């Protein structure tokens, strides 16, 4: 399932954006030179695409949902601060019931 989600994420970004596994069940995506509004639209489209994707494993079909935390950065934002802000925003999305996008 995570490999499938990873492929969907990778196919939705530009060649110069960065995608990676952040921990066991989280991915991190860096949308280079992207305004917060555009990042939010990208995240919402990705969320909908993942939710509508049917996964077939061992003769069973199901779908999954994702929660996404979006946060912008300026040149003074450290890597650690950026990840902390994104993690906190993701936590708020999950606490709100999941299957949503939240912006820092």
Short mmCIF file of C-alpha atoms in Angstrom, two decimals:
data_model
loop_
_atom_site.label_atom_id
_atom_site.label_comp_id
_atom_site.label_asym_id
_atom_site.label_seq_id
_atom_site.Cartn_x
_atom_site.Cartn_y
_atom_site.Cartn_z
CA UNK A 1 0.00 0.00 0.00
CA UNK A 2 2.77 2.44 0.92
CA UNK A 3 4.62 1.66 -2.31
CA UNK A 4 1.45 2.42 -4.25
CA UNK A 5 1.03 5.74 -2.42
CA UNK A 6 4.69 6.54 -2.99
CA UNK A 7 4.29 5.98 -6.73
CA UNK A 8 1.22 8.22 -6.80
CA UNK A 9 3.10 10.97 -4.98
CA UNK A 10 6.14 10.65 -7.24
CA UNK A 11 4.00 10.83 -10.38
CA UNK A 12 2.30 14.00 -9.14
CA UNK A 13 5.42 16.13 -8.66
CA UNK A 14 7.79 17.88 -11.03
CA UNK A 15 11.22 16.41 -11.82
CA UNK A 16 12.99 18.88 -9.50
CA UNK A 17 10.68 18.41 -6.48
CA UNK A 18 11.83 16.08 -3.71
CA UNK A 19 9.89 13.07 -2.41
CA UNK A 20 11.01 10.74 0.34
CA UNK A 21 9.85 8.44 3.08
CA UNK A 22 9.89 10.40 6.36
CA UNK A 23 9.16 7.51 8.72
CA UNK A 24 7.21 4.25 8.81
CA UNK A 25 3.94 5.61 7.43
CA UNK A 26 4.77 9.18 6.38
CA UNK A 27 6.19 10.78 3.28
CA UNK A 28 7.77 14.20 2.94
CA UNK A 29 7.47 16.24 -0.23
CA UNK A 30 9.35 19.44 -0.99
CA UNK A 31 7.63 21.42 -3.73
CA UNK A 32 10.40 23.75 -4.87
CA UNK A 33 9.46 27.41 -5.44
CA UNK A 34 5.77 26.76 -4.84
CA UNK A 35 3.45 29.21 -3.11
CA UNK A 36 1.36 27.93 -0.20
CA UNK A 37 -1.86 28.29 -2.19
CA UNK A 38 -0.48 26.17 -5.04
CA UNK A 39 0.90 23.60 -2.58
CA UNK A 40 -2.52 23.37 -0.94
CA UNK A 41 -4.20 22.78 -4.32
CA UNK A 42 -1.59 20.12 -5.17
CA UNK A 43 -2.11 18.40 -1.81
CA UNK A 44 -5.89 18.41 -2.15
CA UNK A 45 -5.69 16.91 -5.64
CA UNK A 46 -3.29 14.23 -4.38
CA UNK A 47 -5.56 13.44 -1.42
CA UNK A 48 -8.54 12.96 -3.72
CA UNK A 49 -6.54 10.83 -6.18
CA UNK A 50 -5.32 8.53 -3.42
CA UNK A 51 -8.80 8.18 -1.89
CA UNK A 52 -10.33 7.28 -5.26
CA UNK A 53 -7.64 4.72 -6.12
CA UNK A 54 -8.73 1.10 -5.70
CA UNK A 55 -5.99 -1.19 -4.38
CA UNK A 56 -6.13 -4.92 -5.09
CA UNK A 57 -4.17 -7.25 -2.81
CA UNK A 58 -4.76 -10.98 -2.31
CA UNK A 59 -8.10 -10.91 -4.15
CA UNK A 60 -9.35 -8.06 -1.95
CA UNK A 61 -10.12 -4.55 -3.12
CA UNK A 62 -10.01 -1.49 -0.91
CA UNK A 63 -9.11 2.17 -0.86
CA UNK A 64 -7.15 4.24 1.62
CA UNK A 65 -7.22 7.86 2.67
CA UNK A 66 -4.43 10.22 3.65
CA UNK A 67 -4.06 13.27 5.81
CA UNK A 68 -1.71 15.97 4.56
CA UNK A 69 0.00 18.82 6.39
CA UNK A 70 1.24 21.68 4.20
CA UNK A 71 3.65 24.33 5.37
CA UNK A 72 5.54 26.99 3.52
CA UNK A 73 9.10 28.11 4.09
CA UNK A 74 11.09 31.28 3.60
CA UNK A 75 14.85 31.49 3.34
CA UNK A 76 15.22 31.93 7.12
CA UNK A 77 13.30 28.72 7.91
CA UNK A 78 15.60 25.94 9.09
CA UNK A 79 15.17 22.35 7.92
CA UNK A 80 14.25 21.28 11.44
CA UNK A 81 11.70 24.07 11.83
CA UNK A 82 10.14 23.21 8.47
CA UNK A 83 9.75 19.53 9.41
CA UNK A 84 8.38 20.41 12.87
CA UNK A 85 5.81 22.79 11.35
CA UNK A 86 4.78 20.20 8.77
CA UNK A 87 4.51 17.50 11.46
CA UNK A 88 2.36 19.70 13.70
CA UNK A 89 0.11 20.57 10.77
CA UNK A 90 -0.23 16.90 9.86
CA UNK A 91 -1.09 16.10 13.48
CA UNK A 92 -3.89 18.68 13.36
CA UNK A 93 -5.22 17.11 10.15
CA UNK A 94 -5.29 13.67 11.78
CA UNK A 95 -6.91 15.03 14.96
CA UNK A 96 -9.61 16.68 12.82
CA UNK A 97 -10.67 13.24 11.62
CA UNK A 98 -8.23 12.60 8.81
CA UNK A 99 -8.67 12.48 5.05
CA UNK A 100 -8.08 16.24 4.87
CA UNK A 101 -5.39 18.78 4.04
CA UNK A 102 -4.34 21.34 6.64
CA UNK A 103 -2.06 24.33 6.02
CA UNK A 104 0.37 25.75 8.62
#
